[in-house]
XYZ file of C-alpha atoms in Angstrom:
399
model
C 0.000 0.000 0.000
C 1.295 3.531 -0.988
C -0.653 4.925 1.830
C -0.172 4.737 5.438
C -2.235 6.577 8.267
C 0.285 9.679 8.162
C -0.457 10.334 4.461
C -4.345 9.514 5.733
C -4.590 12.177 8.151
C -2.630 15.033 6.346
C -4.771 14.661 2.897
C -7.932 14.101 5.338
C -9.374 10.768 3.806
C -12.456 10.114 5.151
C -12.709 6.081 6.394
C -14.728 5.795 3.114
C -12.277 7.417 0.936
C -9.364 5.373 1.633
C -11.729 2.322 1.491
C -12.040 3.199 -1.872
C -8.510 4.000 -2.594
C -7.154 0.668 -0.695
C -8.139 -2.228 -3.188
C -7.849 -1.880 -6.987
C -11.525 -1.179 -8.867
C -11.024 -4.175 -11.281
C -8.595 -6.687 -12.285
C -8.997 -8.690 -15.104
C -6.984 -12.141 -15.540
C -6.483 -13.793 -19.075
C -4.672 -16.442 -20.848
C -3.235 -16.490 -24.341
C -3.082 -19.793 -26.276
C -2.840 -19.347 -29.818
C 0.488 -18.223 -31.420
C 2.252 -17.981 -27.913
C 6.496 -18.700 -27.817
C 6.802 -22.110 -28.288
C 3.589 -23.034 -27.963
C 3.536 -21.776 -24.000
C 0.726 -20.298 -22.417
C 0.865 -16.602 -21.901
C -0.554 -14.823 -18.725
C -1.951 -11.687 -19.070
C -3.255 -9.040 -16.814
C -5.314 -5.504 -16.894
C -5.514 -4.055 -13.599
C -7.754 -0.389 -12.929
C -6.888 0.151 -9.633
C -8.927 4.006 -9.471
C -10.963 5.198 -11.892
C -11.927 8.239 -9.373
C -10.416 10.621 -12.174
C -11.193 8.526 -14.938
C -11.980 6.971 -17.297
C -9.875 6.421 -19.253
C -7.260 4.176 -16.702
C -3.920 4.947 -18.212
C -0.663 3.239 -17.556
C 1.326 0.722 -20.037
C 1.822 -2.071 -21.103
C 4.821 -4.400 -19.158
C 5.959 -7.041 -21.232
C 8.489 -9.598 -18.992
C 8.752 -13.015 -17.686
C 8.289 -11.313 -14.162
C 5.106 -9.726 -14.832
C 2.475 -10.880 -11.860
C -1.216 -10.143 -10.935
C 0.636 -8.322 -8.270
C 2.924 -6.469 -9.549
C 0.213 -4.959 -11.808
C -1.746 -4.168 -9.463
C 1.038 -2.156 -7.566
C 2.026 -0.577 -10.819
C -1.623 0.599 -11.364
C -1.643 1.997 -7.743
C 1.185 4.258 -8.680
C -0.613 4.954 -11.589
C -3.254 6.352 -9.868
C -1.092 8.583 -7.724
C 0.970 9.490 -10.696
C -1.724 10.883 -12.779
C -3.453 12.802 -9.673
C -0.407 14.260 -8.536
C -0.026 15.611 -12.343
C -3.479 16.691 -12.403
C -4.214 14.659 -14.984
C -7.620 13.834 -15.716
C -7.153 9.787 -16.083
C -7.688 6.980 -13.689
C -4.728 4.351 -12.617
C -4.336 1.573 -14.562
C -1.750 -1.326 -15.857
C -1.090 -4.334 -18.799
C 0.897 -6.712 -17.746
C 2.336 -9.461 -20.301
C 3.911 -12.555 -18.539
C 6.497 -13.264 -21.176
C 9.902 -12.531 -22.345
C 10.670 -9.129 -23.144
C 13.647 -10.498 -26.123
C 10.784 -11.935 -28.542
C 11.474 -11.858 -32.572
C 9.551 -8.842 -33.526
C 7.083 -10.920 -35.336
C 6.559 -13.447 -32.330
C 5.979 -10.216 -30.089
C 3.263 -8.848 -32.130
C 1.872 -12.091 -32.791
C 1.958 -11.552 -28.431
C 0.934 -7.726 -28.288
C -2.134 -8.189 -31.075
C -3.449 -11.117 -29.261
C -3.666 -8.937 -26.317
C -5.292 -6.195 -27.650
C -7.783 -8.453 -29.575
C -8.938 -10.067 -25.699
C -9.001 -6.423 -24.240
C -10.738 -5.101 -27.305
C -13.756 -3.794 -25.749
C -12.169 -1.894 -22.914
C -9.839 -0.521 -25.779
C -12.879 0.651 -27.816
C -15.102 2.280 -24.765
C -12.268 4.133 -23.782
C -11.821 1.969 -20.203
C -8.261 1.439 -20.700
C -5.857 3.905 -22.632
C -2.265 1.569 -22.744
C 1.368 3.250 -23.475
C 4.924 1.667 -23.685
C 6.783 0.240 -20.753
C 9.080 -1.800 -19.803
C 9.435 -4.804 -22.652
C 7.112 -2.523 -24.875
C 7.588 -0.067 -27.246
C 6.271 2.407 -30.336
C 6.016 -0.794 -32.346
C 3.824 -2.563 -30.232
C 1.403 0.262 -29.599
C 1.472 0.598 -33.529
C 0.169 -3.006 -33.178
C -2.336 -2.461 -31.128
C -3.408 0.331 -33.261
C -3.463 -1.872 -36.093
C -6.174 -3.874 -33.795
C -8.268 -0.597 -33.136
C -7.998 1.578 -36.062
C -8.624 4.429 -33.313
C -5.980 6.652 -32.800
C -6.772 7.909 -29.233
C -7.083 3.833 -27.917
C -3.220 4.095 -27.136
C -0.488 6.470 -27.221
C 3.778 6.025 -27.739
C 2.623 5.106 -31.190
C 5.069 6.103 -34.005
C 4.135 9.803 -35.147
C 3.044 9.042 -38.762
C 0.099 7.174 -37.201
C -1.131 9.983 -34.646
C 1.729 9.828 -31.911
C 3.403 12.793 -31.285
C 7.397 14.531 -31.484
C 8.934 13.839 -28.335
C 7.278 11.082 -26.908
C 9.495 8.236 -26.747
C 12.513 10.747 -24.944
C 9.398 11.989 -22.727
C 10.498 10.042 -19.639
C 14.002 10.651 -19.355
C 13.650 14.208 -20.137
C 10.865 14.445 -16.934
C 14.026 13.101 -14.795
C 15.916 15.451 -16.388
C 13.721 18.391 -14.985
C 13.191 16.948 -11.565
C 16.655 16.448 -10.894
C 17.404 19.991 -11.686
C 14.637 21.068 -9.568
C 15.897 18.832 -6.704
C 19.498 20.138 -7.453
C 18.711 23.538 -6.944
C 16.450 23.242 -4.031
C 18.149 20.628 -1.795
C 21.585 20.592 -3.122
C 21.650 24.006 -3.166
C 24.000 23.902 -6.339
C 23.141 22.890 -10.676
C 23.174 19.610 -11.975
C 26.617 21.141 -13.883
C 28.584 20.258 -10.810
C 27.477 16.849 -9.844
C 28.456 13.713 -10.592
C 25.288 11.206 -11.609
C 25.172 7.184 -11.853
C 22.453 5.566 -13.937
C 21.228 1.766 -13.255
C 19.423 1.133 -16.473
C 20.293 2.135 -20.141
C 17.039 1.369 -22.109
C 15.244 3.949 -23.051
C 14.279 5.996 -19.949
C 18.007 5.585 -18.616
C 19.544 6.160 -22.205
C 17.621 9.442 -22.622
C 18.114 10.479 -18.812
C 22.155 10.466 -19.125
C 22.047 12.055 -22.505
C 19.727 15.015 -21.008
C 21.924 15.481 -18.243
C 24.921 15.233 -20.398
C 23.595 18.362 -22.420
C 23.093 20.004 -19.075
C 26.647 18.988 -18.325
C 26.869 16.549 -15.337
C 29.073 14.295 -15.183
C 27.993 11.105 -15.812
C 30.356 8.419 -14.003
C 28.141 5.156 -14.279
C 25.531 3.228 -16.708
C 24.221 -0.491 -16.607
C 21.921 -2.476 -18.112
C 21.625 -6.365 -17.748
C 24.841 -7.290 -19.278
C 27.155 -5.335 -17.058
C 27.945 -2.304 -15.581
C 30.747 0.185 -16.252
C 32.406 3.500 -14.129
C 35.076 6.399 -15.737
C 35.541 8.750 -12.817
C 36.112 11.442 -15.581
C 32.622 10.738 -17.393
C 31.552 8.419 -19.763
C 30.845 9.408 -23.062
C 26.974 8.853 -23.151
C 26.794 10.022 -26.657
C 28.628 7.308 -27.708
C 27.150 4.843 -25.256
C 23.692 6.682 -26.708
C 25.097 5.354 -30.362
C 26.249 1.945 -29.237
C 22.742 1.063 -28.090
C 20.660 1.260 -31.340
C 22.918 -1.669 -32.765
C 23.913 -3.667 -29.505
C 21.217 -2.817 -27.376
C 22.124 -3.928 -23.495
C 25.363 -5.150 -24.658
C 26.503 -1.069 -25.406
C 27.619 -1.013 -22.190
C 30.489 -3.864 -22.729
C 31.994 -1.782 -25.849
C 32.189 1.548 -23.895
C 35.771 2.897 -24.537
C 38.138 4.280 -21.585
C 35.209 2.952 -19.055
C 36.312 0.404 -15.990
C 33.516 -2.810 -15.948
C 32.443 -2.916 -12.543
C 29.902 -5.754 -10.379
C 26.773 -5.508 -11.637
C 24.767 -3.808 -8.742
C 27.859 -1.859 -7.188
C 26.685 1.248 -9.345
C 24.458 1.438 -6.846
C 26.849 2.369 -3.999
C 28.968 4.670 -5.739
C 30.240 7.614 -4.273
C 28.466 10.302 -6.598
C 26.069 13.513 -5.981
C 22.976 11.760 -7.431
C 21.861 7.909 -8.316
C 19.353 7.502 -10.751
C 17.626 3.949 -10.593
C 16.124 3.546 -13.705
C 15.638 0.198 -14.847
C 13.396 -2.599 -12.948
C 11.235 -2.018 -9.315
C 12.725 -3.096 -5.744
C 16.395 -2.672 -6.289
C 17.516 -0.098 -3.073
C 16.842 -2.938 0.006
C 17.503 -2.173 3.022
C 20.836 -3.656 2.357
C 21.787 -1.306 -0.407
C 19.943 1.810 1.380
C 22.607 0.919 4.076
C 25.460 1.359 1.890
C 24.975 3.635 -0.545
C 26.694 6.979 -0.781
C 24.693 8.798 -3.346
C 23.529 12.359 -1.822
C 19.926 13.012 -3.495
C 17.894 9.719 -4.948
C 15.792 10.315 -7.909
C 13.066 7.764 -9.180
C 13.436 6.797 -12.860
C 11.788 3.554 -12.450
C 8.804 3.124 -10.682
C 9.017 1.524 -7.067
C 12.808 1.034 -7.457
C 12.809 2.257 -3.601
C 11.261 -1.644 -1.014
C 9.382 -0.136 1.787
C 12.779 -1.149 4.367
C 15.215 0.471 1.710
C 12.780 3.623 1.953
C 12.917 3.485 5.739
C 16.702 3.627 6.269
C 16.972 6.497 3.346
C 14.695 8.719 5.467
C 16.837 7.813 8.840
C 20.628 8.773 7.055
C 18.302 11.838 5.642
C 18.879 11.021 1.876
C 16.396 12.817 0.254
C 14.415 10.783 -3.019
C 12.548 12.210 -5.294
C 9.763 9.788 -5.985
C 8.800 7.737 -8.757
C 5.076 9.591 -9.134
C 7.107 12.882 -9.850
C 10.799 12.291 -11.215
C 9.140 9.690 -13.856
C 5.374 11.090 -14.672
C 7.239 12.997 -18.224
C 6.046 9.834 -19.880
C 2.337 10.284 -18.946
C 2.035 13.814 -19.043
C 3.079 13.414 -23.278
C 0.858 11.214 -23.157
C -2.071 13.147 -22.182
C -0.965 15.028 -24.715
C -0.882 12.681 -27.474
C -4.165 10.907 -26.276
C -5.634 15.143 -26.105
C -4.682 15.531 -29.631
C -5.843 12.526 -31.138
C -9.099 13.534 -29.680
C -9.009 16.898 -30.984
C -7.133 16.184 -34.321
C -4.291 18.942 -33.392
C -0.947 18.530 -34.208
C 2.395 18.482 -31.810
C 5.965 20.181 -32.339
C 8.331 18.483 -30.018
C 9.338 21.755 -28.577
C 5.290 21.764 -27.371
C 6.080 18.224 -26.113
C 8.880 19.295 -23.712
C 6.838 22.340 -22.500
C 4.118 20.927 -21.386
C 6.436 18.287 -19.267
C 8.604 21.057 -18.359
C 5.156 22.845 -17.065
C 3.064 19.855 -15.192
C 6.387 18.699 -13.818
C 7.503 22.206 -12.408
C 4.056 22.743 -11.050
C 3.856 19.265 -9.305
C 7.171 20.006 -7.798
C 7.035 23.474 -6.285
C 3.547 21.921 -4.859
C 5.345 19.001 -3.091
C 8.198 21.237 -1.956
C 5.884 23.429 -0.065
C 4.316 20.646 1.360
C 7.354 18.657 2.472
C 8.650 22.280 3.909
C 5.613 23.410 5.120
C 4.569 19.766 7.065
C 8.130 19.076 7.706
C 8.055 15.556 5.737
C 10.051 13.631 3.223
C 9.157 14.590 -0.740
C 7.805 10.918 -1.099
C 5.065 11.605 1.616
C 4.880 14.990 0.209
C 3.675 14.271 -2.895
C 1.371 11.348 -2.069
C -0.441 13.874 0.473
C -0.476 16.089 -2.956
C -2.421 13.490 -4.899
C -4.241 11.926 -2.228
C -5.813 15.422 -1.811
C -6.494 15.919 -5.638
C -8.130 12.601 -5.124
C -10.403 12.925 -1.954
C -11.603 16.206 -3.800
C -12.674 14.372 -7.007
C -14.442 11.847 -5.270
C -16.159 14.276 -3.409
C -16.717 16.103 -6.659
C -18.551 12.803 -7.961
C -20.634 12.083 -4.893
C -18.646 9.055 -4.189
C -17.527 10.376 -0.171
């Protein structure tokens, strides 16, 4: 649960309202048979944890052999605070795809079309809005698409079919903004100075380190799932940005000049600011222990356990949380899923404004809060969205 009785009594949830916020509206369980990777039988899951501000639910697609009933259902719930917090006006939901993330292209749409074709009918009634995540991409929201023929049923798609400039670098250049904002108001210095380590290099990670290249930090450390590497002096993320269209994880094995170090030790490196970006649960309570970073910033979603949160908050390392470092994605694609309703078109310049704008406002909200309340940003910003929340559902009649 992302709520706990502090976060209760500061947003003033009524017994009711947090009745209604504590189990997910609807979660739908299928199988797929036909077509499936050798034959196997695919789990599948659609989970709408609030539709208080929707419909639609919004939240993407996860396509990976560790995708659970669960975990979607967790991912939905910070769906729900994500898109509240942005003031977005979307409920929380999440796909999840229990399969490998490495399929041939053609097995994997074989995969993502079957999906869409059993969720059809919350695609079509505007339910369920998907988007890319981890394992999932442009191309398989161009496949669903292909399923729906409606352009505002999903967004990430490519732009000649309705998606829009900027999109796919949407995440990564969110993070971008909130660690500036986090530099400059806890740090007390610009993201120029620091020294940054990135645990991920797919797309969210990869576009992360190149925006914070630009802005000229020092970026010391990258991994992905075939190994990590460290150059005190900076890696060339450019390059590393290159390497990655052709060798995908492996880019980080060809980096020139940069030391390969144990997988998981980026982690504890002594640098200004960690960036977490790959896969959920990662900082433990044994990591939080060790790790030297100064400021924490969310580019995954729950990459922080519950324990691993508790002993950050006692060696007062502030984190920026995953429903504000990462919401870039969701706020382009409001826009996206705006314009395809409206039939307007997007500059990528417009793209990066509007993130720039929702995540700026978010921010400065949940900074007045934490400063205000005297609490950590995470709490800060839940209290931010729970509030947005209870004043919907009192807006509907529901409390």
């Amino acid at each position: 649960m992302l709520l706990d009785d502090e976060i209760i009594g500061l947003a003033n949830l009524s017994d009711r309202a947090h009745a209604i916020l504590k189990n997910p509206d609807r979660q739908i369980k299928f199988q797929l048979r036909k077509h499936t990777p050798k034959g196997k039988i695919v789990d599948c899951y659609l989970v709408y944890h609030s539709t208080a501000r929707g419909p639609p639910c919004k939240g993407g697609i996860r396509m990976s052999e560790g995708v659970s009933l669960e975990e979607t259902t967790r991912l939905a719930e910070i769906m729900t605070y994500k898109n509240s917090l942005m003031g977005l006006p979307f409920g929380g939901g999440k796909g999840g795809i229990q399969t490998s993330s490495s399929l041939l292209p053609e097995l994997k749409e074989t995969v993502i079309s079957g999906y869409a074709h059993e969720i059809r009918e919350e695609l079509y009634s505007g339910a369920y809005v998907p988007a890319p995540d981890l394992g999932t991409g442009p191309r398989q929201m161009a496949d669903i698409f292909d399923v729906t023929h409606i352009r505002s049923t999903v967004t990430g798609k490519p732009v000649g079919i309705g998606g829009i400039p900027g999109r796919k670098e949407a995440t990564g250049f969110g993070i971008k903004e909130a660690t500036g904002i986090a530099t400059r108001n806890i740090l007390n210095t610009e993201v120029s100075d620091l020294t940054v380590a990135v645990q991920g290099f797919g797309n969210v990670g990869a576009w992360t380190s190149k925006f914070l290249e630009e802005e000229g930090a020092k970026i010391v450390s990258i991994s992905t799932a075939e190994g990590a590497i460290y150059d005190e002096d900076g890696i060339d993320i450019s390059k590393c940005f290159e390497s990655r269209k052709h060798l995908g994880d492996k880019c980080t094995l060809e980096c020139e000049n940069a030391e390969k170090i144990e997988l998981g030790s980026e982690l504890l490196l002594d640098v200004d600011i960690l960036i977490p970006a790959a896969t959920g649960g990662v900082i433990t309570k044994e990591v939080a222990e060790d790790l030297q970073a100064g400021l924490v910033v969310e580019g995954a979603n729950a990459p922080t356990t519950n324990q691993g949160d508790r002993v950050l908050r006692e060696r007062d390392i502030p984190v920026v949380p995953d429903i504000l470092a990462n919401a870039g994605g969701v706020v382009a694609s409001y826009a996206e899923w705006r314009g395809a309703k409206s039939g307007s078109k997007t500059k990528k310049r417009e793209t990066y404004q509007v993130i720039r704008e929702n995540i700026h406002e978010a921010f400065d909200e949940v900074l007045d809060i934490s400063t205000n309340i005297e609490i950590p940003l995470r709490k800060a910003a839940m209290v931010a969205s729970a509030r947005r929340l209870r004043e919907t559902m009192k807006g509907r009649g529901w409390i």
